[in-house]
PDB file of C-alpha atoms and ligand atoms in Angstrom:
ATOM      1  CA  MET A   1     115.958 -49.655  73.298  1.00  0.00           C
ATOM      2  CA  PRO A   2     113.069 -48.561  71.062  1.00  0.00           C
ATOM      3  CA  LEU A   3     113.474 -48.028  67.329  1.00  0.00           C
ATOM      4  CA  LEU A   4     112.758 -44.314  67.699  1.00  0.00           C
ATOM      5  CA  GLU A   5     113.246 -42.375  70.886  1.00  0.00           C
ATOM      6  CA  ALA A   6     112.448 -38.657  71.036  1.00  0.00           C
ATOM      7  CA  ARG A   7     113.357 -37.149  74.392  1.00  0.00           C
ATOM      8  CA  ASP A   8     112.421 -33.744  75.753  1.00  0.00           C
ATOM      9  CA  VAL A   9     112.112 -32.257  72.277  1.00  0.00           C
ATOM     10  CA  VAL A  10     111.786 -28.477  72.244  1.00  0.00           C
ATOM     11  CA  SER A  11     111.150 -26.856  68.869  1.00  0.00           C
ATOM     12  CA  GLY A  12     109.111 -24.263  67.028  1.00  0.00           C
ATOM     13  CA  TYR A  13     109.189 -21.586  64.354  1.00  0.00           C
ATOM     14  CA  GLY A  14     111.094 -18.313  64.618  1.00  0.00           C
ATOM     15  CA  ASP A  15     110.648 -17.124  68.200  1.00  0.00           C
ATOM     16  CA  ALA A  16     107.559 -19.234  68.801  1.00  0.00           C
ATOM     17  CA  GLU A  17     108.237 -22.297  70.924  1.00  0.00           C
ATOM     18  CA  ILE A  18     105.611 -24.901  69.966  1.00  0.00           C
ATOM     19  CA  LEU A  19     106.976 -28.122  71.504  1.00  0.00           C
ATOM     20  CA  HIS A  20     107.890 -27.711  75.168  1.00  0.00           C
ATOM     21  CA  GLY A  21     109.749 -30.956  75.805  1.00  0.00           C
ATOM     22  CA  VAL A  22     107.960 -33.862  74.147  1.00  0.00           C
ATOM     23  CA  ASP A  23     108.771 -37.570  74.563  1.00  0.00           C
ATOM     24  CA  ILE A  24     107.799 -40.230  72.027  1.00  0.00           C
ATOM     25  CA  ASP A  25     108.931 -43.832  71.582  1.00  0.00           C
ATOM     26  CA  VAL A  26     108.225 -46.193  68.718  1.00  0.00           C
ATOM     27  CA  GLY A  27     109.203 -49.854  69.003  1.00  0.00           C
ATOM     28  CA  GLU A  28     110.121 -52.222  66.175  1.00  0.00           C
ATOM     29  CA  GLU A  29     107.097 -52.961  64.001  1.00  0.00           C
ATOM     30  CA  GLU A  30     104.790 -50.898  66.194  1.00  0.00           C
ATOM     31  CA  ILE A  31     101.922 -48.734  64.998  1.00  0.00           C
ATOM     32  CA  VAL A  32     101.827 -45.631  67.184  1.00  0.00           C
ATOM     33  CA  THR A  33      99.332 -42.785  66.806  1.00  0.00           C
ATOM     34  CA  ILE A  34      99.561 -39.232  68.078  1.00  0.00           C
ATOM     35  CA  VAL A  35      96.224 -37.532  68.609  1.00  0.00           C
ATOM     36  CA  GLY A  36      95.323 -34.149  70.052  1.00  0.00           C
ATOM     37  CA  PRO A  37      93.548 -30.909  69.218  1.00  0.00           C
ATOM     38  CA  ASN A  38      94.285 -28.814  66.173  1.00  0.00           C
ATOM     39  CA  GLY A  39      97.410 -26.757  66.738  1.00  0.00           C
ATOM     40  CA  ALA A  40      98.727 -29.078  69.469  1.00  0.00           C
ATOM     41  CA  GLY A  41     102.044 -29.414  67.662  1.00  0.00           C
ATOM     42  CA  LYS A  42     101.583 -32.900  66.187  1.00  0.00           C
ATOM     43  CA  SER A  43     102.814 -32.014  62.712  1.00  0.00           C
ATOM     44  CA  THR A  44     105.581 -29.898  64.219  1.00  0.00           C
ATOM     45  CA  LEU A  45     106.766 -32.924  66.178  1.00  0.00           C
ATOM     46  CA  MET A  46     106.932 -35.005  62.996  1.00  0.00           C
ATOM     47  CA  LYS A  47     108.958 -32.285  61.290  1.00  0.00           C
ATOM     48  CA  ALA A  48     111.345 -31.964  64.246  1.00  0.00           C
ATOM     49  CA  VAL A  49     111.887 -35.730  64.430  1.00  0.00           C
ATOM     50  CA  TYR A  50     112.503 -35.951  60.685  1.00  0.00           C
ATOM     51  CA  GLY A  51     114.877 -32.987  60.614  1.00  0.00           C
ATOM     52  CA  LEU A  52     112.791 -30.558  58.561  1.00  0.00           C
ATOM     53  CA  ILE A  53     112.973 -28.090  61.445  1.00  0.00           C
ATOM     54  CA  ASP A  54     115.646 -27.866  64.153  1.00  0.00           C
ATOM     55  CA  CYS A  55     115.285 -29.314  67.614  1.00  0.00           C
ATOM     56  CA  TRP A  56     116.147 -26.429  69.938  1.00  0.00           C
ATOM     57  CA  SER A  57     116.944 -28.967  72.630  1.00  0.00           C
ATOM     58  CA  GLY A  58     116.310 -32.601  73.376  1.00  0.00           C
ATOM     59  CA  THR A  59     117.406 -35.657  71.418  1.00  0.00           C
ATOM     60  CA  VAL A  60     116.094 -37.923  68.704  1.00  0.00           C
ATOM     61  CA  THR A  61     117.608 -41.394  68.518  1.00  0.00           C
ATOM     62  CA  PHE A  62     116.831 -43.797  65.694  1.00  0.00           C
ATOM     63  CA  GLU A  63     118.131 -47.361  65.709  1.00  0.00           C
ATOM     64  CA  GLU A  64     120.420 -46.442  68.596  1.00  0.00           C
ATOM     65  CA  ARG A  65     122.056 -43.645  66.609  1.00  0.00           C
ATOM     66  CA  GLU A  66     121.483 -40.011  67.506  1.00  0.00           C
ATOM     67  CA  VAL A  67     119.925 -38.242  64.515  1.00  0.00           C
ATOM     68  CA  THR A  68     118.907 -35.010  66.269  1.00  0.00           C
ATOM     69  CA  ASP A  69     120.987 -32.724  64.078  1.00  0.00           C
ATOM     70  CA  LEU A  70     120.789 -34.648  60.822  1.00  0.00           C
ATOM     71  CA  ARG A  71     119.020 -33.192  57.805  1.00  0.00           C
ATOM     72  CA  ALA A  72     115.885 -34.843  56.492  1.00  0.00           C
ATOM     73  CA  ASP A  73     117.659 -36.439  53.527  1.00  0.00           C
ATOM     74  CA  GLU A  74     120.266 -37.910  55.863  1.00  0.00           C
ATOM     75  CA  VAL A  75     117.525 -39.262  58.118  1.00  0.00           C
ATOM     76  CA  THR A  76     115.880 -40.851  55.070  1.00  0.00           C
ATOM     77  CA  GLY A  77     119.196 -42.499  54.274  1.00  0.00           C
ATOM     78  CA  GLN A  78     119.103 -44.079  57.734  1.00  0.00           C
ATOM     79  CA  GLY A  79     115.767 -45.737  56.975  1.00  0.00           C
ATOM     80  CA  LEU A  80     113.267 -43.267  58.419  1.00  0.00           C
ATOM     81  CA  CYS A  81     110.795 -41.876  55.868  1.00  0.00           C
ATOM     82  CA  TYR A  82     108.150 -39.168  56.144  1.00  0.00           C
ATOM     83  CA  VAL A  83     104.843 -38.682  54.342  1.00  0.00           C
ATOM     84  CA  PRO A  84     103.636 -35.105  54.815  1.00  0.00           C
ATOM     85  CA  GLN A  85      99.943 -34.300  54.987  1.00  0.00           C
ATOM     86  CA  ARG A  86      99.867 -32.146  51.875  1.00  0.00           C
ATOM     87  CA  GLU A  87     101.832 -31.870  48.664  1.00  0.00           C
ATOM     88  CA  ASN A  88     103.172 -35.356  49.169  1.00  0.00           C
ATOM     89  CA  VAL A  89     103.387 -36.363  45.496  1.00  0.00           C
ATOM     90  CA  PHE A  90     104.889 -34.720  42.409  1.00  0.00           C
ATOM     91  CA  PRO A  91     101.679 -33.849  40.519  1.00  0.00           C
ATOM     92  CA  ASN A  92     103.365 -33.373  37.141  1.00  0.00           C
ATOM     93  CA  LEU A  93     105.213 -36.679  37.232  1.00  0.00           C
ATOM     94  CA  THR A  94     103.542 -39.970  36.434  1.00  0.00           C
ATOM     95  CA  VAL A  95     102.687 -42.457  39.143  1.00  0.00           C
ATOM     96  CA  ARG A  96     105.642 -44.599  38.102  1.00  0.00           C
ATOM     97  CA  GLU A  97     108.026 -41.625  38.097  1.00  0.00           C
ATOM     98  CA  ASN A  98     106.823 -40.722  41.582  1.00  0.00           C
ATOM     99  CA  LEU A  99     107.737 -44.202  42.783  1.00  0.00           C
ATOM    100  CA  GLU A 100     111.153 -43.859  41.116  1.00  0.00           C
ATOM    101  CA  MET A 101     111.653 -40.559  42.961  1.00  0.00           C
ATOM    102  CA  GLY A 102     110.762 -42.304  46.197  1.00  0.00           C
ATOM    103  CA  ALA A 103     113.675 -44.624  45.607  1.00  0.00           C
ATOM    104  CA  TYR A 104     116.061 -41.873  44.536  1.00  0.00           C
ATOM    105  CA  ILE A 105     118.701 -42.768  47.071  1.00  0.00           C
ATOM    106  CA  ASP A 106     118.673 -46.367  45.914  1.00  0.00           C
ATOM    107  CA  ALA A 107     120.626 -46.529  42.665  1.00  0.00           C
ATOM    108  CA  ASP A 108     118.998 -49.687  41.370  1.00  0.00           C
ATOM    109  CA  VAL A 109     115.244 -49.573  41.671  1.00  0.00           C
ATOM    110  CA  ARG A 110     114.117 -53.115  41.136  1.00  0.00           C
ATOM    111  CA  GLU A 111     111.053 -54.201  39.258  1.00  0.00           C
ATOM    112  CA  GLU A 112     109.930 -56.185  42.290  1.00  0.00           C
ATOM    113  CA  ASP A 113     109.731 -52.951  44.296  1.00  0.00           C
ATOM    114  CA  PHE A 114     107.230 -51.585  41.781  1.00  0.00           C
ATOM    115  CA  ARG A 115     105.383 -54.873  41.817  1.00  0.00           C
ATOM    116  CA  ALA A 116     105.051 -54.743  45.611  1.00  0.00           C
ATOM    117  CA  ALA A 117     103.598 -51.226  45.415  1.00  0.00           C
ATOM    118  CA  PHE A 118     101.228 -52.157  42.579  1.00  0.00           C
ATOM    119  CA  ASP A 119     100.080 -55.328  44.322  1.00  0.00           C
ATOM    120  CA  ARG A 120      99.274 -53.370  47.449  1.00  0.00           C
ATOM    121  CA  PHE A 121      97.408 -50.611  45.611  1.00  0.00           C
ATOM    122  CA  PRO A 122      96.240 -51.988  42.228  1.00  0.00           C
ATOM    123  CA  VAL A 123      94.933 -48.572  41.164  1.00  0.00           C
ATOM    124  CA  LEU A 124      98.554 -47.421  41.012  1.00  0.00           C
ATOM    125  CA  ARG A 125      99.350 -50.131  38.456  1.00  0.00           C
ATOM    126  CA  GLU A 126      96.368 -49.083  36.343  1.00  0.00           C
ATOM    127  CA  ARG A 127      97.431 -45.469  36.497  1.00  0.00           C
ATOM    128  CA  GLN A 128     101.193 -45.876  36.434  1.00  0.00           C
ATOM    129  CA  HIS A 129     101.590 -43.820  33.239  1.00  0.00           C
ATOM    130  CA  GLN A 130      99.175 -41.066  34.257  1.00  0.00           C
ATOM    131  CA  LYS A 131     100.126 -37.869  36.035  1.00  0.00           C
ATOM    132  CA  ALA A 132      99.855 -38.176  39.808  1.00  0.00           C
ATOM    133  CA  GLY A 133      98.048 -34.832  39.994  1.00  0.00           C
ATOM    134  CA  ALA A 134      95.142 -36.273  38.029  1.00  0.00           C
ATOM    135  CA  MET A 135      94.322 -38.795  40.767  1.00  0.00           C
ATOM    136  CA  SER A 136      91.924 -38.382  43.679  1.00  0.00           C
ATOM    137  CA  GLY A 137      93.180 -37.343  47.102  1.00  0.00           C
ATOM    138  CA  GLY A 138      92.918 -40.898  48.369  1.00  0.00           C
ATOM    139  CA  GLN A 139      94.872 -42.289  45.442  1.00  0.00           C
ATOM    140  CA  GLN A 140      97.557 -39.642  45.924  1.00  0.00           C
ATOM    141  CA  GLN A 141      97.769 -40.675  49.569  1.00  0.00           C
ATOM    142  CA  MET A 142      98.342 -44.297  48.472  1.00  0.00           C
ATOM    143  CA  LEU A 143     101.050 -43.127  46.078  1.00  0.00           C
ATOM    144  CA  ALA A 144     102.749 -41.007  48.730  1.00  0.00           C
ATOM    145  CA  LEU A 145     102.844 -43.965  51.107  1.00  0.00           C
ATOM    146  CA  SER A 146     104.087 -46.285  48.381  1.00  0.00           C
ATOM    147  CA  SER A 147     106.841 -43.851  47.397  1.00  0.00           C
ATOM    148  CA  ALA A 148     108.025 -43.727  51.005  1.00  0.00           C
ATOM    149  CA  LEU A 149     108.058 -47.527  51.141  1.00  0.00           C
ATOM    150  CA  MET A 150     110.278 -47.822  48.047  1.00  0.00           C
ATOM    151  CA  LEU A 151     113.334 -47.423  50.283  1.00  0.00           C
ATOM    152  CA  ASP A 152     112.221 -50.229  52.566  1.00  0.00           C
ATOM    153  CA  PRO A 153     112.380 -48.012  55.671  1.00  0.00           C
ATOM    154  CA  SER A 154     112.178 -49.432  59.176  1.00  0.00           C
ATOM    155  CA  LEU A 155     109.924 -46.546  60.244  1.00  0.00           C
ATOM    156  CA  ILE A 156     107.593 -44.218  58.374  1.00  0.00           C
ATOM    157  CA  LEU A 157     106.103 -41.041  59.814  1.00  0.00           C
ATOM    158  CA  VAL A 158     102.691 -40.376  58.288  1.00  0.00           C
ATOM    159  CA  ASP A 159     100.905 -37.092  58.892  1.00  0.00           C
ATOM    160  CA  GLU A 160      97.115 -37.578  58.708  1.00  0.00           C
ATOM    161  CA  PRO A 161      96.883 -40.513  56.290  1.00  0.00           C
ATOM    162  CA  SER A 162      93.094 -40.319  56.282  1.00  0.00           C
ATOM    163  CA  ALA A 163      92.857 -36.566  55.648  1.00  0.00           C
ATOM    164  CA  GLY A 164      90.762 -35.747  52.621  1.00  0.00           C
ATOM    165  CA  LEU A 165      89.474 -39.307  52.217  1.00  0.00           C
ATOM    166  CA  ALA A 166      85.783 -40.013  51.771  1.00  0.00           C
ATOM    167  CA  PRO A 167      84.448 -41.374  55.082  1.00  0.00           C
ATOM    168  CA  ASP A 168      83.940 -44.880  53.669  1.00  0.00           C
ATOM    169  CA  LEU A 169      87.632 -45.028  52.663  1.00  0.00           C
ATOM    170  CA  VAL A 170      89.027 -44.090  56.065  1.00  0.00           C
ATOM    171  CA  ASP A 171      88.860 -47.598  57.540  1.00  0.00           C
ATOM    172  CA  ASP A 172      90.409 -48.996  54.344  1.00  0.00           C
ATOM    173  CA  MET A 173      93.377 -46.697  54.776  1.00  0.00           C
ATOM    174  CA  PHE A 174      93.932 -47.847  58.367  1.00  0.00           C
ATOM    175  CA  ASP A 175      93.600 -51.487  57.270  1.00  0.00           C
ATOM    176  CA  GLN A 176      96.211 -50.804  54.587  1.00  0.00           C
ATOM    177  CA  LEU A 177      98.566 -49.369  57.185  1.00  0.00           C
ATOM    178  CA  VAL A 178      98.178 -52.482  59.309  1.00  0.00           C
ATOM    179  CA  GLY A 179      98.808 -54.596  56.194  1.00  0.00           C
ATOM    180  CA  ILE A 180     101.946 -52.605  55.387  1.00  0.00           C
ATOM    181  CA  ARG A 181     103.258 -53.094  58.899  1.00  0.00           C
ATOM    182  CA  ASP A 182     102.475 -56.814  58.856  1.00  0.00           C
ATOM    183  CA  GLU A 183     103.964 -57.463  55.416  1.00  0.00           C
ATOM    184  CA  THR A 184     106.992 -55.184  55.422  1.00  0.00           C
ATOM    185  CA  GLU A 185     107.729 -55.093  59.175  1.00  0.00           C
ATOM    186  CA  THR A 186     107.841 -51.299  58.897  1.00  0.00           C
ATOM    187  CA  ALA A 187     106.922 -49.444  62.077  1.00  0.00           C
ATOM    188  CA  ILE A 188     104.458 -46.577  61.638  1.00  0.00           C
ATOM    189  CA  LEU A 189     104.154 -43.346  63.603  1.00  0.00           C
ATOM    190  CA  MET A 190     101.089 -41.423  62.488  1.00  0.00           C
ATOM    191  CA  VAL A 191      99.201 -38.299  63.424  1.00  0.00           C
ATOM    192  CA  GLU A 192      95.428 -38.568  63.065  1.00  0.00           C
ATOM    193  CA  GLN A 193      92.245 -36.537  63.428  1.00  0.00           C
ATOM    194  CA  ASN A 194      90.153 -39.688  63.091  1.00  0.00           C
ATOM    195  CA  ALA A 195      91.388 -40.558  66.553  1.00  0.00           C
ATOM    196  CA  GLN A 196      89.002 -43.406  67.384  1.00  0.00           C
ATOM    197  CA  GLN A 197      89.649 -45.320  64.193  1.00  0.00           C
ATOM    198  CA  ALA A 198      93.393 -44.707  64.279  1.00  0.00           C
ATOM    199  CA  LEU A 199      93.767 -45.745  67.933  1.00  0.00           C
ATOM    200  CA  SER A 200      91.777 -48.893  67.323  1.00  0.00           C
ATOM    201  CA  VAL A 201      94.481 -50.167  64.923  1.00  0.00           C
ATOM    202  CA  SER A 202      97.383 -48.817  67.024  1.00  0.00           C
ATOM    203  CA  ASP A 203      99.610 -50.686  69.436  1.00  0.00           C
ATOM    204  CA  ARG A 204     100.135 -47.488  71.401  1.00  0.00           C
ATOM    205  CA  GLY A 205      99.108 -43.885  71.339  1.00  0.00           C
ATOM    206  CA  TYR A 206      99.935 -40.463  72.683  1.00  0.00           C
ATOM    207  CA  VAL A 207      97.780 -37.437  73.354  1.00  0.00           C
ATOM    208  CA  LEU A 208      99.655 -34.222  72.656  1.00  0.00           C
ATOM    209  CA  ASP A 209      98.126 -30.921  73.782  1.00  0.00           C
ATOM    210  CA  MET A 210      99.664 -27.449  73.643  1.00  0.00           C
ATOM    211  CA  GLY A 211     103.071 -28.864  72.834  1.00  0.00           C
ATOM    212  CA  GLU A 212     103.170 -31.250  75.788  1.00  0.00           C
ATOM    213  CA  ASN A 213     102.521 -34.936  76.422  1.00  0.00           C
ATOM    214  CA  ARG A 214      99.142 -35.398  78.107  1.00  0.00           C
ATOM    215  CA  TYR A 215      98.408 -39.120  78.017  1.00  0.00           C
ATOM    216  CA  GLU A 216     100.007 -42.249  76.691  1.00  0.00           C
ATOM    217  CA  GLY A 217      99.038 -45.885  76.667  1.00  0.00           C
ATOM    218  CA  THR A 218      98.008 -48.733  74.455  1.00  0.00           C
ATOM    219  CA  GLY A 219      95.502 -47.815  71.766  1.00  0.00           C
ATOM    220  CA  GLN A 220      92.888 -49.672  73.789  1.00  0.00           C
ATOM    221  CA  GLU A 221      93.753 -47.870  77.038  1.00  0.00           C
ATOM    222  CA  LEU A 222      93.373 -44.469  75.432  1.00  0.00           C
ATOM    223  CA  LEU A 223      90.081 -45.478  73.836  1.00  0.00           C
ATOM    224  CA  GLU A 224      88.772 -46.665  77.192  1.00  0.00           C
ATOM    225  CA  SER A 225      90.041 -43.757  79.283  1.00  0.00           C
ATOM    226  CA  GLU A 226      87.128 -41.587  80.333  1.00  0.00           C
ATOM    227  CA  GLU A 227      89.289 -38.474  80.497  1.00  0.00           C
ATOM    228  CA  VAL A 228      90.779 -39.034  77.077  1.00  0.00           C
ATOM    229  CA  ARG A 229      87.382 -39.795  75.595  1.00  0.00           C
ATOM    230  CA  GLU A 230      85.803 -36.714  77.087  1.00  0.00           C
ATOM    231  CA  LEU A 231      88.596 -34.281  76.359  1.00  0.00           C
ATOM    232  CA  TYR A 232      89.983 -35.546  73.088  1.00  0.00           C
ATOM    233  CA  LEU A 233      87.747 -38.086  71.416  1.00  0.00           C
ATOM    234  CA  GLY A 234      84.497 -36.190  71.504  1.00  0.00           C
ATOM    235  CA  GLY A 235      82.898 -38.129  74.400  1.00  0.00           C
TER     236      GLY A 235
HETATM  237  N1  ADP B 301     105.439 -22.993  59.339  1.00  0.00           N
HETATM  238  C1  ADP B 301     104.957 -22.455  60.463  1.00  0.00           C
HETATM  239  N2  ADP B 301     105.328 -21.229  60.873  1.00  0.00           N
HETATM  240  C2  ADP B 301     104.869 -20.688  62.018  1.00  0.00           C
HETATM  241  N3  ADP B 301     104.008 -21.309  62.857  1.00  0.00           N
HETATM  242  C3  ADP B 301     103.582 -22.521  62.511  1.00  0.00           C
HETATM  243  C4  ADP B 301     104.029 -23.162  61.303  1.00  0.00           C
HETATM  244  N4  ADP B 301     103.440 -24.377  61.226  1.00  0.00           N
HETATM  245  C5  ADP B 301     102.665 -24.478  62.330  1.00  0.00           C
HETATM  246  N5  ADP B 301     102.754 -23.389  63.092  1.00  0.00           N
HETATM  247  C6  ADP B 301     102.071 -23.171  64.380  1.00  0.00           C
HETATM  248  O1  ADP B 301     102.505 -24.180  65.281  1.00  0.00           O
HETATM  249  C7  ADP B 301     101.425 -24.617  66.098  1.00  0.00           C
HETATM  250  C8  ADP B 301     101.295 -26.123  65.980  1.00  0.00           C
HETATM  251  O2  ADP B 301     100.951 -26.445  64.645  1.00  0.00           O
HETATM  252  P1  ADP B 301     100.917 -27.942  64.113  1.00  0.00           P
HETATM  253  O3  ADP B 301     102.152 -28.652  64.551  1.00  0.00           O
HETATM  254  O4  ADP B 301     100.649 -27.883  62.674  1.00  0.00           O
HETATM  255  O5  ADP B 301      99.681 -28.537  64.923  1.00  0.00           O
HETATM  256  P2  ADP B 301      98.815 -29.862  64.682  1.00  0.00           P
HETATM  257  O6  ADP B 301      99.508 -30.665  63.630  1.00  0.00           O
HETATM  258  O7  ADP B 301      98.789 -30.527  66.013  1.00  0.00           O
HETATM  259  O8  ADP B 301      97.469 -29.410  64.283  1.00  0.00           O
HETATM  260  C9  ADP B 301     100.188 -23.857  65.639  1.00  0.00           C
HETATM  261  O9  ADP B 301     100.008 -22.769  66.520  1.00  0.00           O
HETATM  262  C10 ADP B 301     100.576 -23.365  64.267  1.00  0.00           C
HETATM  263  O10 ADP B 301      99.931 -22.158  63.953  1.00  0.00           O
HETATM  264 MG1   MG B 302      98.902 -31.291  61.766  1.00  0.00          MG
END
């Protein structure tokens, strides 16, 4: 049984059905990437899995427990965290306060949890007393990830971790994600526009198009598939 199992998920906004029955699995300690065109429903899928929007039908199972109808905060309590693409830090709080907020469910935030975050991203230690909103987009992304990790989740959903990063920082971000998985044994499900780079660090990947599964395979298989390359990876 995988860590996360989304089956036949149908969801959308108002009357608009966006996801028409999507399946996704994430295994323990796996890095899985969802790619696909703009508007395919990738972010919507993340929100449906995490409980920010309702699943109209289908099921989401996490650690063998059905979480389909749980609210996002309840899902977080189960050990599944989510890093949205935008507005993922509290700009008016300091870096350190942001990390404390990340651990809000955990009554005793331990100094070693801060140390782990600061060791991973030293710039956060340097800037721990500065407002998060004063940092660059890339630094905010590091903070958002670190805040999610404060609860020691077994899975994090990350929507476009490389969005807004300078091109020379994109590979660093993917290396950091691999490092996080290796060190903390946290599985990662991400959505990415930088499909080639993301798939190259992924154990498995999915192509989502128009709210439906199109292809799935190992990261390598998707990178080598002529169809996937031509249709989704820009040749
Ligand atoms: N809050 C929303 N309200 C209404 N429609 C939305 C909302 N968010 C996204 N959509 C629509 O849902 C579709 C899928 O969007 P999204 O999941 O963000 O795609 P992706 O992340 O793959 O680019 C798009 O047609 C988009 O316009
Ligand atoms: Mg999106």
